[in-house]
Amino acid sequence: MNHTSEPLLTIPRDFRFGENEADALELDCGRKLQDVNLRYECVGELAPDGGNAVLILHALSGDAHVCGRHTPEDRKPGWWDDMVGPGKPIDTNRYFVICSNVLGSCAGSTGPRSINPATGKRYNLDFPVITIRDMVRAQKRLIDHLGISRLLSVVGGSMGGMQALEWAICYPEMVQSAIPIATTAQLSPQSIAFDWVGREAIKYDPNWKNGDYEPDRVPDQGLATARMLAHITYLSDESMSRKFGRELQEHDEYGFDFQRDFAVESYLEHQGRRFVERFDANSYFYITRAMDYFDLAERADGNLARALAPAQADFLVVSFSSDWLFPTAQSRAIVHALLKNRLKVSFCEIESDYGHDAFLLETDTLGPMVSAFLRNQREGRK
Amino acid sequence: MTAEQIRRRDLDIVAAIIEPGTRVLDLGCGDGTFLRQLHQEKAVDGLGVEIDQDMIACCIENGISVIHGNLDDPLDFAEDGDFDFVILSQTLQQVRYPDRLLREIVRVGRRAIVSVINFGHLPCRWRLLVSGRMPETETIPYHWYDTPNIHLGTVNDFRQLCRKLGITVVREYPVGTRFQLPARLLPNLFAPGCVFELEKRRKEH
């Protein structure tokens, strides 16, 4: 470890737009959103030619804090600190990295917990149902505001990968390359089912009150259950066996009751508890719904290649062998559709037993690929 | 002649056949060095298919587009005639269904360049005849039980398969040893390997 290097400190910023009707954000549902805030962070410096900007797109529960720390005392760094930072695969000494919190979230950007300017009260379920494309439309405003005309790359895993695909389709002239990781062009019925059960768990929480819960009495049981369920889908049978086995947590023998016995139970409970401390139940509704509605092919009568036809970017598509939430076949479908459009595409299924979470954990394999791809993009070697 | 030497001779022959500015698919492209060379020398638009994750990482490092894939599977990422040239070098004998792969290659490529190891090569025949055991030669340096070459054949076998599949052999380039002439005259006996330029037989009117 290099003790002489300064810890990377990042500053959260806010970008507000849509103060009047004309500037409001038009949404897929037909409504317009006024007074929009996007929380974002930037690391590195924009090159004089403006050609080194990399937009990082986060997943369901992520935020703008992609790397580094806000204060030297912060216990944990940003969510993708292994991949992003000085000397890391997405090297902030070379690239100007931008990450913004998605629309509908609860980590600084406008979402259901924000105040509705029309009523002066929280939106809650009055917040319009948003789509992945709406998230990208909002990000486009931010990128324009930052004076960036072309992104070297858009990079994201899971829901972040969906946004990367949307970017490549919606603003092809602005996207030189895209790296969709562990993602899909169309949320599968299995994933829709998991999202539904998660939301149902929240609805059954007596605190939920159709989304109008009090800030000090939130549906934390329901949200924790939703998170525990979802968390299982991010792991794999192998990784759970390796990490927990059938280990007992607190006692040496079975309790012969229904309290936690197993290590895996404690782990899930811990994940659920930690999640409710930082996440809003209504945001969980909106963001999972945005993923449910994500279906690129549907726009072109089920023809994914045609849906991707506007894209001009070079692509690096990555999946992970044990990811059963966004399995390799779904990445291959994207790759085939891109090839039909005669785009430059590379694809690798990385061998991993971490399940869907691999995109956050397999830095040793993912890192060099992403780093080499970006370097070649920047140096025009492609 | 070692397998590696033959492979290099192969690639020289292949590189000479490929026309500039064409779209090329290299099946089993390894670290992408060959496609890189074709890109630099002939400005081809190349795509590789590779099964090994580390090799894929090298391709990306080399700035080569590459798809993770297994040649035992259909080439379902490509449409009919998508590529001007499809290259398969010294790999046909390692796949599970060589006939299916050949059919796929001439489907997606307007021209195919396939190189094969010739098991009918005199040293192979000689060793089999004399020792009565599977030959271990410079070209095929494996034991029968650990060889990746699960479908070895001869030049004549390959020609016959092409005929059966309706594939036209446009040209043959026997890969010679020190003695080029005999290899050219009787490749099935004297060439350790052979490069075939192939295309799908067009329907007669």
Short mmCIF file of C-alpha atoms in Angstrom, two decimals, chain A residues 316 332 335-336 339-340 342-352 365 368-370 372-373 375-376 381-382, chain B residues 23 36 39-40 45-47 53 56-57 60-70 76-77 79 81-83:
data_model
loop_
_atom_site.label_atom_id
_atom_site.label_comp_id
_atom_site.label_asym_id
_atom_site.label_seq_id
_atom_site.Cartn_x
_atom_site.Cartn_y
_atom_site.Cartn_z
CA LEU A 316 -17.16 -3.54 -25.18
CA ARG A 332 -24.94 -12.07 -26.53
CA VAL A 335 -23.69 -8.26 -29.24
CA HIS A 336 -25.49 -9.94 -32.15
CA LEU A 339 -22.90 -6.78 -35.15
CA LYS A 340 -25.94 -6.74 -37.42
CA ARG A 342 -21.81 -3.50 -38.46
CA LEU A 343 -20.56 -1.77 -35.34
CA LYS A 344 -17.21 -2.48 -33.74
CA VAL A 345 -17.95 -4.83 -30.86
CA SER A 346 -15.91 -6.86 -28.43
CA PHE A 347 -17.49 -9.29 -26.03
CA CYS A 348 -16.19 -11.36 -23.15
CA GLU A 349 -17.95 -13.62 -20.69
CA ILE A 350 -15.69 -13.42 -17.66
CA GLU A 351 -15.39 -16.61 -15.64
CA SER A 352 -16.58 -15.81 -12.13
CA THR A 365 -10.21 -9.43 -14.94
CA PRO A 368 -7.48 -4.61 -17.64
CA MET A 369 -10.09 -5.05 -20.39
CA VAL A 370 -11.83 -1.77 -19.59
CA ALA A 372 -7.10 -1.22 -22.51
CA PHE A 373 -10.35 -0.53 -24.35
CA ARG A 375 -6.84 3.67 -23.84
CA ASN A 376 -7.30 2.47 -27.42
CA ARG A 381 -6.15 2.73 -31.98
CA LYS A 382 -9.14 0.73 -33.00
CA ARG B 23 -14.18 -7.58 -43.90
CA ARG B 36 -3.66 -6.56 -36.08
CA HIS B 39 -5.34 -4.28 -40.17
CA GLN B 40 -2.01 -2.50 -40.45
CA ASP B 45 -12.14 -4.53 -40.96
CA GLY B 46 -11.49 -7.50 -38.70
CA LEU B 47 -13.41 -9.47 -36.12
CA GLN B 53 -10.61 -15.17 -21.69
CA ILE B 56 -9.62 -11.97 -25.40
CA ALA B 57 -8.00 -9.52 -23.00
CA ILE B 60 -8.70 -5.85 -26.58
CA GLU B 61 -5.23 -4.64 -25.65
CA ASN B 62 -4.29 -5.00 -29.34
CA GLY B 63 -7.30 -2.93 -30.33
CA ILE B 64 -8.92 -5.89 -32.08
CA SER B 65 -12.66 -6.51 -31.99
CA VAL B 66 -13.23 -9.96 -30.58
CA ILE B 67 -16.22 -12.07 -29.60
CA HIS B 68 -16.04 -14.70 -26.89
CA GLY B 69 -17.19 -17.85 -28.61
CA ASN B 70 -16.89 -21.58 -29.01
CA ASP B 76 -25.14 -17.30 -35.11
CA PHE B 77 -23.73 -13.80 -34.64
CA GLU B 79 -25.59 -13.30 -41.29
CA GLY B 81 -22.21 -13.57 -46.52
CA ASP B 82 -21.41 -11.06 -43.76
CA PHE B 83 -17.67 -11.40 -44.29
#
